[in-house]
Structure formats: C-alpha cells, structure tokens
Amino acid sequence: MSTPSILSDRINSLSESATLKMTKLGRELAAKGVNVISLSVGEPDFNTPEHVKQAAKQALDDNYTRYSPVPGYPELRKAIVDKLKNENGLDYDASQIVVSTGAKQSLSNAILTLINPGDEVIIPTPYWVSYSEMVTLAEGKSVFINTTIDSDFKITPEELEAVITPKSKLFMFSSPCNPTGSVYTKAELEGLVRVFEKYPNIYIISDEIYEHINFIGQHESIAQFDSIKDRVILINGFSKAFAMTGWRLGYLAATKEIALANDKLQGQTTSGTCSIAQRAGIAALDQGLETVLEMKAAFARRRELVYNLLKDIPGVKTNLPQGAFYFFPDISSFFGKMDPQGNVIKDSADLALYLLNEGHVATVGGDSFGNNNYIRLSYAASDENLREALRRIKEALAKLA
Ligand SMILES: Cc1ncc(COP(=O)(O)O)c(C=O)c1O
C-alpha cells in the first residue's frame, strides 16, 4: 500500500514551472563542464541601469531598511500613476496601485482576490506558464482558446464569445505575449472589448510586462477603453523594462475595491516588497526610457538574426514575432522521429530535452505554454551565442530520422 502524501492536494496538483525546470537542467549540465547556451530563460541579458543601482545604494545609506507600507511607498505609487498617465494615457489614483514582489505576485494575487472555486478563467493559448497553475491554486477552472502560428497566435472576438459561459469570471492575456511575441493592435483589442461590453461580469487581467519591447508601434493597453476600464486589472513591473528581474518589483492597477482587496491579501502573506528595490524602482521610473530603448534596439537586431537562422532550418516553421524576446516556432514535423540513441521524440518536451542533451541548447517545450507543437526560444542572449545556438539546433535536428 502506498503511503499517503503528506503534502496538500493543492500543492500535489501544481506543476513545476517548465521554464525554471529547463533553466535548472541547463545549469546542472553546465556545472558538469558542458558549454550550454541557455535560450530558456525569460530574462534580459543586460545589467540593471547604473542610476537604478545607485538609488539602491543610496536607499541603504538613507536607512530604507524597515517595513514599507503593504501596497508600496507613496512616492513609488505616485511615480507609477505618472508613468501610466504619461506613457499609456491612463488615469489612475495612487490608491488604485498595489506594488508587489513582481508581476508574478500581482497576477497570482489578482486571481486569488477574484476567483471562487469553479469560476472559469478564459486563457488564450499559448499562455505564460504560470497562468493556468495560478488558476488551479485558486480552485478556478482554466478555459483555453487555442491559437496557432497561422493567426500569429491571436484570438478573434468570435472565438472569445464562443467560450463564454455564465461561470466566466476572468479573461487573462499578455500583449506583447510570452511565449509568442504576438502583439494585439488597438483595433484587435477593440474587437475583444465589444464582446466584453456584452458580459459585464467578466474581468480582464492585462499582463503588460513586455510593453516596451514592441516592434510594431506604440503599446496599446486594453485599459484605454472606458467602457471596460473598471474591469481591467493591469499588471506590470520592472523586470523586463529595466532589467531588474532579481529585484522582485511589480504592480497592479485596478479599481479601488480590487486594489484594497489585493492590499489585504498581501498584508496577510508577503507584506510590502523589499524597501530598497522600491527606492530603486522610483529612480527607474524617474529617469525615463533611455536604457529601455537601447535594450529594444538590441532585441530588434537579434530578432532579425534569429528569424533568418530559424527560417533556414528544415522542418521548422516560424513567424516573425512582433514583441517581447521570444520565438515560438512549430517543430511538430519532428514528432515520431528517432534520435541517434533510438529514443522517439513524442512531444515538445522530448524535443527540448533532446536539444539540451544533444545540442547543449536550453529551450522550453511548448506543452507547458499550452501548445505542444512548438518550442520557445528566448533571444535575450548575445548575437554570438544566438548564432552558435541556432547552428547547434540545426545540427541536432538534422540527426533526427
Ligand atoms: C508574461 C509574463 N508575466 C509576468 C512575468 C513575471 O514578471 P516578474 O519578474 O515581474 O514577476 C513574466 C516573467 O517572465 C512574464 O513573462
């Protein structure tokens, strides 16, 4: 008889983050002396800007070392309000902003504050790995809308309306999207808004963490539409825009009622995020977008590079992503093929593992983003590493028979 698990059903039903898992496997291989190129991690390969680091040092000297208010320092909330106004044309009051330990916490908190057991959360696939797991933790039910590379991984208003039921409570998406890099235009968002206008009980989580890495124009937030703005929970953070992934700083903007609920939840779990990170965040926002634009220029160049190299690999089908720093090519033509050791590649996870072990390139299988026919490649790596990684991938794929 097997021993019952001491762990809760809640944790037993949770999957490990695939992106973090692949990164861990890559690091383990590297620790054995193998030259692994990591394209698995969703992290800018730039350092945090100097003025932001200086602000953190100053914060220490100024003794910003005590508990901060749970929803963040008033100066930071005000800086976020100004950012939303100046960059996005959105009006919020500081009381509507809740600072957190990252967009990830804000997403999770927003779901926990809105979802009752059995409520449905509509998520277009592919989606960021943690979305559906966060819904599971909140005892909600994820309802997926599948998209493919042929529609640039974007949903239509008709597809949205088709999955709405009386239990639909939330819709959540990212634009620019991780893992596909797809970006919804204003007209496309407007099409979705017309549907939401008909269903006043549905709330919208808009994950805008990649807003500055957009190659097709200015960022468009779904919160700009007044008819539904009160139902939008806008999520953003400092990780991608300011290369601050390790600082753990993000925020949400929503109605006062939802913001207060998130404040309450944070007050009983993590409290206010790191005081020093918050002071650094104020400096990041004050300084504006100069360093972000430099990063974007580098990403634009690498996007072209990877696009041309990927197109050159037989059996791989790719599009040209419009934002973020990922490619999500279709690799399903390799399913059923055999590697040199005689193992059959059954799915995207097998292929990602094969590329790691044979080509020493870490990627992530699309299954963990809800679409098994693809793999995700991050191009937040040097041009040299990208060239070498794509060479290795091409070589490894050619060995599958
Ligand atoms: C779509 C998306 N949302 C949220 C996050 C989390 O960001 P943060 O570092 O602010 O928690 C990520 C990080 O990879 C992401 O890709």
XYZ file of C-alpha atoms and ligand atoms in Angstrom:
417
model
C 0.000 0.000 0.000
C 1.432 3.347 -0.917
C 1.875 5.901 1.844
C -0.468 8.862 1.505
C 1.281 12.108 0.604
C 1.909 14.469 3.500
C 1.573 17.331 1.042
C -1.689 19.106 0.350
C -3.784 18.240 -2.699
C -3.300 21.862 -3.659
C 0.469 21.501 -3.978
C 0.318 17.994 -5.389
C -1.854 19.231 -8.244
C 0.602 22.006 -9.095
C 3.156 21.515 -11.898
C 6.724 22.672 -11.603
C 7.444 25.769 -13.722
C 8.803 24.376 -17.010
C 10.906 27.427 -17.750
C 12.575 27.233 -14.354
C 12.984 23.454 -14.749
C 14.753 23.746 -18.105
C 16.934 26.506 -16.729
C 17.819 24.261 -13.780
C 18.647 21.297 -16.062
C 20.794 23.582 -18.221
C 22.674 24.828 -15.163
C 23.230 21.259 -13.936
C 24.735 20.292 -17.291
C 26.877 23.429 -17.296
C 28.101 22.569 -13.784
C 29.477 19.315 -15.255
C 31.629 21.392 -17.580
C 29.364 21.279 -20.667
C 29.143 24.507 -22.660
C 25.374 25.052 -22.529
C 23.730 28.024 -24.238
C 20.572 28.989 -22.424
C 17.674 30.216 -24.522
C 15.191 29.032 -21.910
C 15.033 31.914 -19.540
C 12.760 34.948 -19.822
C 15.264 37.488 -18.699
C 17.022 40.413 -20.402
C 20.764 39.715 -20.653
C 21.521 43.311 -19.686
C 22.563 44.696 -16.332
C 20.295 46.926 -14.280
C 20.995 50.561 -15.297
C 23.672 52.323 -13.229
C 21.393 55.080 -11.876
C 18.987 52.444 -10.550
C 21.792 50.658 -8.730
C 22.969 53.984 -7.312
C 19.479 54.680 -5.971
C 19.517 51.316 -4.190
C 22.875 52.107 -2.592
C 21.542 55.469 -1.517
C 18.438 53.798 -0.078
C 20.660 51.696 2.171
C 22.605 54.740 3.316
C 19.314 56.526 3.973
C 18.141 53.558 6.037
C 15.254 52.477 3.890
C 15.572 49.151 5.641
C 12.330 48.852 7.574
C 8.894 47.517 6.696
C 7.336 49.546 3.906
C 3.593 50.170 3.569
C 1.989 46.962 2.211
C 0.924 48.464 -1.159
C 4.252 50.284 -1.605
C 5.828 53.627 -0.712
C 3.544 56.548 -1.613
C 6.306 58.061 -3.813
C 6.556 54.853 -5.829
C 2.788 54.549 -6.238
C 2.724 58.176 -7.378
C 5.579 57.513 -9.849
C 3.578 54.585 -11.254
C 0.479 56.790 -11.586
C 2.582 59.324 -13.533
C 4.041 56.591 -15.720
C 0.600 55.225 -16.548
C -0.585 58.723 -17.420
C 2.443 59.858 -19.417
C 3.301 56.661 -21.241
C -0.087 54.988 -21.547
C -2.587 57.855 -21.319
C -4.332 56.088 -18.418
C -5.783 57.840 -15.373
C -5.330 56.164 -12.020
C -5.167 57.408 -8.452
C -2.310 56.232 -6.227
C -4.880 54.375 -4.104
C -5.510 52.139 -7.133
C -1.916 50.929 -7.342
C -0.573 47.961 -5.360
C 3.177 47.346 -5.551
C 4.274 43.720 -5.182
C 7.215 41.345 -5.370
C 6.843 41.185 -9.136
C 4.225 40.928 -11.854
C 4.053 37.243 -10.950
C 2.788 38.006 -7.449
C 0.363 40.619 -8.771
C -1.067 38.090 -11.224
C -1.437 35.471 -8.546
C -2.957 37.933 -6.076
C -5.401 39.274 -8.640
C -6.630 35.739 -9.362
C -6.918 34.898 -5.666
C -8.925 38.051 -4.995
C -11.408 37.441 -7.820
C -11.859 33.699 -8.263
C -14.211 31.464 -6.313
C -13.953 27.677 -6.659
C -15.378 26.646 -10.019
C -15.192 30.086 -11.623
C -13.942 29.974 -15.187
C -10.891 31.836 -16.381
C -10.545 32.240 -20.128
C -6.955 32.000 -21.321
C -5.833 32.110 -24.951
C -3.087 29.572 -25.665
C -0.162 29.732 -25.787
C -0.039 31.490 -22.442
C 2.660 32.231 -19.920
C 3.405 29.008 -17.982
C 2.137 30.151 -14.617
C -1.320 31.415 -15.637
C -3.178 28.124 -15.550
C -1.331 26.902 -12.457
C -2.308 30.073 -10.601
C -5.921 29.449 -11.580
C -5.655 25.877 -10.294
C -4.273 27.124 -6.969
C -7.286 29.426 -6.654
C -9.552 26.429 -7.428
C -10.772 28.066 -10.599
C -11.105 26.349 -13.957
C -8.999 27.386 -16.944
C -10.866 27.507 -20.230
C -8.496 27.697 -23.163
C -8.866 29.248 -26.607
C -6.338 27.567 -28.856
C -4.464 29.620 -31.405
C -1.806 28.650 -33.935
C 1.056 30.255 -35.777
C -1.227 30.805 -38.789
C -3.171 33.518 -36.929
C 0.002 34.872 -35.285
C -1.351 33.264 -32.110
C -4.112 35.861 -31.658
C -7.784 35.224 -30.903
C -10.768 36.769 -32.656
C -13.867 38.264 -30.959
C -15.878 35.297 -32.247
C -13.512 32.800 -30.646
C -13.731 34.712 -27.384
C -17.509 34.846 -27.356
C -17.771 31.136 -28.170
C -16.217 30.065 -24.844
C -18.094 32.465 -22.559
C -20.473 30.783 -20.101
C -22.396 32.040 -17.038
C -19.381 30.897 -14.982
C -16.853 33.022 -16.869
C -15.275 35.411 -14.401
C -11.907 36.368 -15.816
C -10.054 36.677 -19.089
C -6.284 36.856 -18.891
C -3.663 37.500 -21.528
C -0.347 39.157 -22.202
C 0.365 41.548 -25.036
C 3.163 41.587 -26.070
C 2.848 37.884 -25.374
C 5.153 35.494 -23.662
C 5.753 32.938 -25.270
C 4.777 34.010 -28.802
C 5.802 37.664 -29.032
C 2.387 38.489 -30.514
C 1.060 41.997 -30.027
C -2.611 42.976 -30.230
C -3.264 46.176 -32.185
C -5.714 48.767 -30.894
C -8.296 47.619 -33.444
C -7.898 43.982 -32.371
C -8.303 44.921 -28.708
C -11.360 46.966 -29.580
C -12.899 43.888 -31.178
C -12.467 41.972 -27.904
C -13.775 44.937 -25.898
C -17.038 44.881 -27.895
C -17.528 41.316 -26.629
C -16.674 42.189 -23.004
C -19.198 45.051 -23.151
C -21.910 42.416 -23.554
C -20.731 40.457 -20.484
C -20.391 42.842 -17.523
C -19.435 40.070 -15.075
C -16.168 39.253 -16.808
C -12.971 40.899 -15.553
C -9.789 41.208 -17.577
C -6.234 40.678 -16.402
C -3.979 42.506 -18.809
C -0.346 41.492 -18.370
C 1.695 44.290 -19.913
C 5.137 43.370 -18.600
C 6.649 43.437 -22.131
C 5.072 46.735 -23.145
C 8.366 48.377 -24.110
C 9.559 45.510 -26.265
C 7.198 46.093 -29.126
C 8.461 46.281 -32.707
C 5.249 47.334 -34.445
C 4.387 50.627 -32.825
C 3.290 52.047 -29.524
C 1.975 49.885 -26.730
C -1.804 49.573 -26.607
C -3.424 48.746 -23.279
C -6.902 47.286 -23.103
C -7.448 49.615 -20.120
C -7.704 52.540 -22.556
C -11.308 51.582 -23.353
C -13.511 53.457 -20.885
C -16.445 51.084 -21.256
C -14.490 48.278 -19.559
C -11.636 50.052 -17.758
C -13.169 49.385 -14.336
C -12.979 45.678 -15.056
C -9.341 45.693 -16.104
C -6.585 44.644 -13.710
C -3.470 45.999 -15.355
C -0.287 44.151 -14.404
C 3.183 45.486 -14.995
C 6.616 45.540 -13.400
C 10.265 46.437 -13.587
C 11.831 43.082 -14.506
C 11.809 43.329 -18.275
C 11.777 47.090 -18.876
C 14.658 47.881 -16.544
C 16.499 44.534 -16.454
C 15.521 44.145 -12.788
C 14.383 40.514 -12.647
C 16.171 39.789 -9.375
C 14.880 42.841 -7.549
C 11.316 41.479 -7.412
C 9.256 44.546 -8.118
C 5.924 44.717 -9.902
C 2.483 46.232 -9.505
C -1.157 46.154 -10.437
C -3.576 48.956 -11.208
C -7.296 48.379 -10.763
C -10.403 49.836 -9.148
C -10.038 50.866 -5.515
C -12.107 47.891 -4.414
C -9.836 45.405 -6.166
C -6.682 47.284 -5.128
C -7.783 47.221 -1.474
C -8.509 43.503 -1.701
C -5.006 42.918 -3.040
C -3.552 45.102 -0.293
C -5.418 42.954 2.257
C -4.155 39.720 0.709
C -0.572 40.947 0.589
C -0.909 42.169 4.164
C -1.585 38.605 5.277
C 1.067 36.970 3.121
C 4.176 38.837 1.971
C 3.645 42.420 3.233
C 5.267 45.256 1.271
C 8.060 44.213 -1.090
C 11.744 44.981 -0.480
C 12.224 48.599 0.621
C 15.485 49.004 -1.305
C 14.006 47.626 -4.525
C 11.161 50.121 -4.198
C 13.516 53.103 -3.889
C 15.393 51.793 -6.929
C 12.078 51.496 -8.758
C 11.349 55.182 -8.192
C 14.714 56.051 -9.789
C 13.994 53.724 -12.721
C 10.686 55.438 -13.459
C 12.054 58.948 -12.873
C 14.847 58.513 -15.379
C 12.555 57.549 -18.233
C 13.035 55.195 -21.122
C 16.540 55.774 -22.422
C 18.026 52.451 -21.328
C 14.858 50.592 -22.279
C 15.144 51.901 -25.816
C 18.760 50.763 -26.028
C 17.689 47.262 -24.992
C 14.873 47.312 -27.504
C 17.278 48.191 -30.317
C 19.438 45.197 -29.416
C 16.388 42.920 -29.280
C 15.238 44.204 -32.674
C 18.585 43.269 -34.216
C 18.586 39.822 -32.610
C 15.027 39.190 -33.703
C 16.114 39.599 -37.344
C 19.141 37.411 -36.765
C 17.178 34.548 -35.188
C 14.368 34.846 -37.712
C 16.761 34.371 -40.623
C 18.571 31.485 -38.927
C 15.338 29.726 -37.950
C 13.887 30.030 -41.441
C 16.942 28.202 -42.664
C 16.285 25.065 -40.574
C 14.393 22.339 -42.474
C 11.234 21.219 -40.664
C 10.909 24.344 -38.520
C 8.058 26.762 -39.203
C 8.319 30.232 -37.721
C 6.637 33.614 -37.851
C 8.194 36.990 -37.094
C 7.136 37.890 -33.543
C 6.081 41.490 -33.025
C 7.239 41.980 -29.450
C 8.821 40.523 -26.292
C 12.020 38.498 -26.874
C 10.826 35.035 -27.829
C 10.279 32.880 -30.898
C 7.679 30.129 -30.759
C 8.342 28.002 -33.855
C 6.294 24.985 -34.873
C 8.506 21.904 -34.527
C 5.804 19.246 -34.802
C 7.346 17.837 -38.004
C 9.967 16.155 -35.780
C 7.426 14.198 -33.714
C 7.726 10.475 -34.329
C 11.378 10.765 -35.399
C 14.187 8.940 -33.626
C 17.311 10.381 -32.041
C 20.761 8.714 -32.532
C 20.232 6.734 -29.282
C 16.975 5.286 -30.588
C 14.583 7.391 -28.490
C 11.440 8.574 -30.246
C 10.608 12.278 -29.986
C 6.982 12.159 -28.874
C 6.310 15.768 -27.974
C 7.760 19.237 -27.473
C 9.149 18.390 -24.026
C 11.085 15.461 -25.558
C 12.424 17.744 -28.260
C 13.524 20.399 -25.758
C 15.288 17.729 -23.713
C 16.930 16.331 -26.851
C 18.169 19.794 -27.871
C 19.627 20.226 -24.400
C 21.379 16.854 -24.258
C 22.474 16.634 -27.895
C 22.914 20.283 -28.888
C 23.563 21.735 -25.443
C 20.978 24.441 -26.013
C 18.284 25.005 -23.370
C 14.827 25.812 -24.764
C 11.342 25.139 -23.368
C 8.748 22.746 -24.809
C 5.530 24.415 -25.919
C 3.381 21.952 -23.951
C 3.983 23.966 -20.797
C 2.586 27.038 -22.557
C -0.493 25.102 -23.638
C 0.575 24.342 -27.257
C 2.531 21.137 -27.725
C 3.530 21.672 -31.375
C 6.026 24.386 -30.567
C 9.127 25.226 -28.556
C 10.032 28.567 -27.053
C 13.380 30.176 -27.730
C 14.364 33.324 -25.885
C 16.648 35.633 -27.839
C 17.774 37.523 -24.757
C 21.319 36.326 -25.439
C 24.371 37.735 -27.221
C 24.469 37.711 -31.029
C 27.387 35.306 -30.872
C 25.551 32.884 -28.582
C 22.423 33.108 -30.697
C 24.351 32.260 -33.872
C 26.047 29.303 -32.189
C 22.814 28.103 -30.532
C 20.918 28.145 -33.811
C 23.796 26.329 -35.524
C 23.674 23.627 -32.842
C 19.892 23.341 -33.033
C 20.058 22.927 -36.804
C 22.744 20.274 -36.495
C 20.901 18.368 -33.748
C 17.586 18.425 -35.621
C 19.301 17.093 -38.750
C 20.288 13.974 -36.769
C 16.650 13.028 -36.135
C 15.496 10.365 -38.525
C 4.142 37.273 -19.312
C 4.860 37.433 -18.025
N 4.190 37.927 -16.978
C 4.788 38.083 -15.781
C 6.107 37.734 -15.588
C 6.710 37.898 -14.204
O 7.436 39.060 -14.076
P 8.069 39.469 -12.681
O 9.530 39.216 -12.774
O 7.753 40.942 -12.543
O 7.427 38.684 -11.605
C 6.842 37.207 -16.640
C 8.247 36.793 -16.439
O 8.819 36.032 -17.177
C 6.199 37.066 -17.889
O 6.868 36.576 -18.937
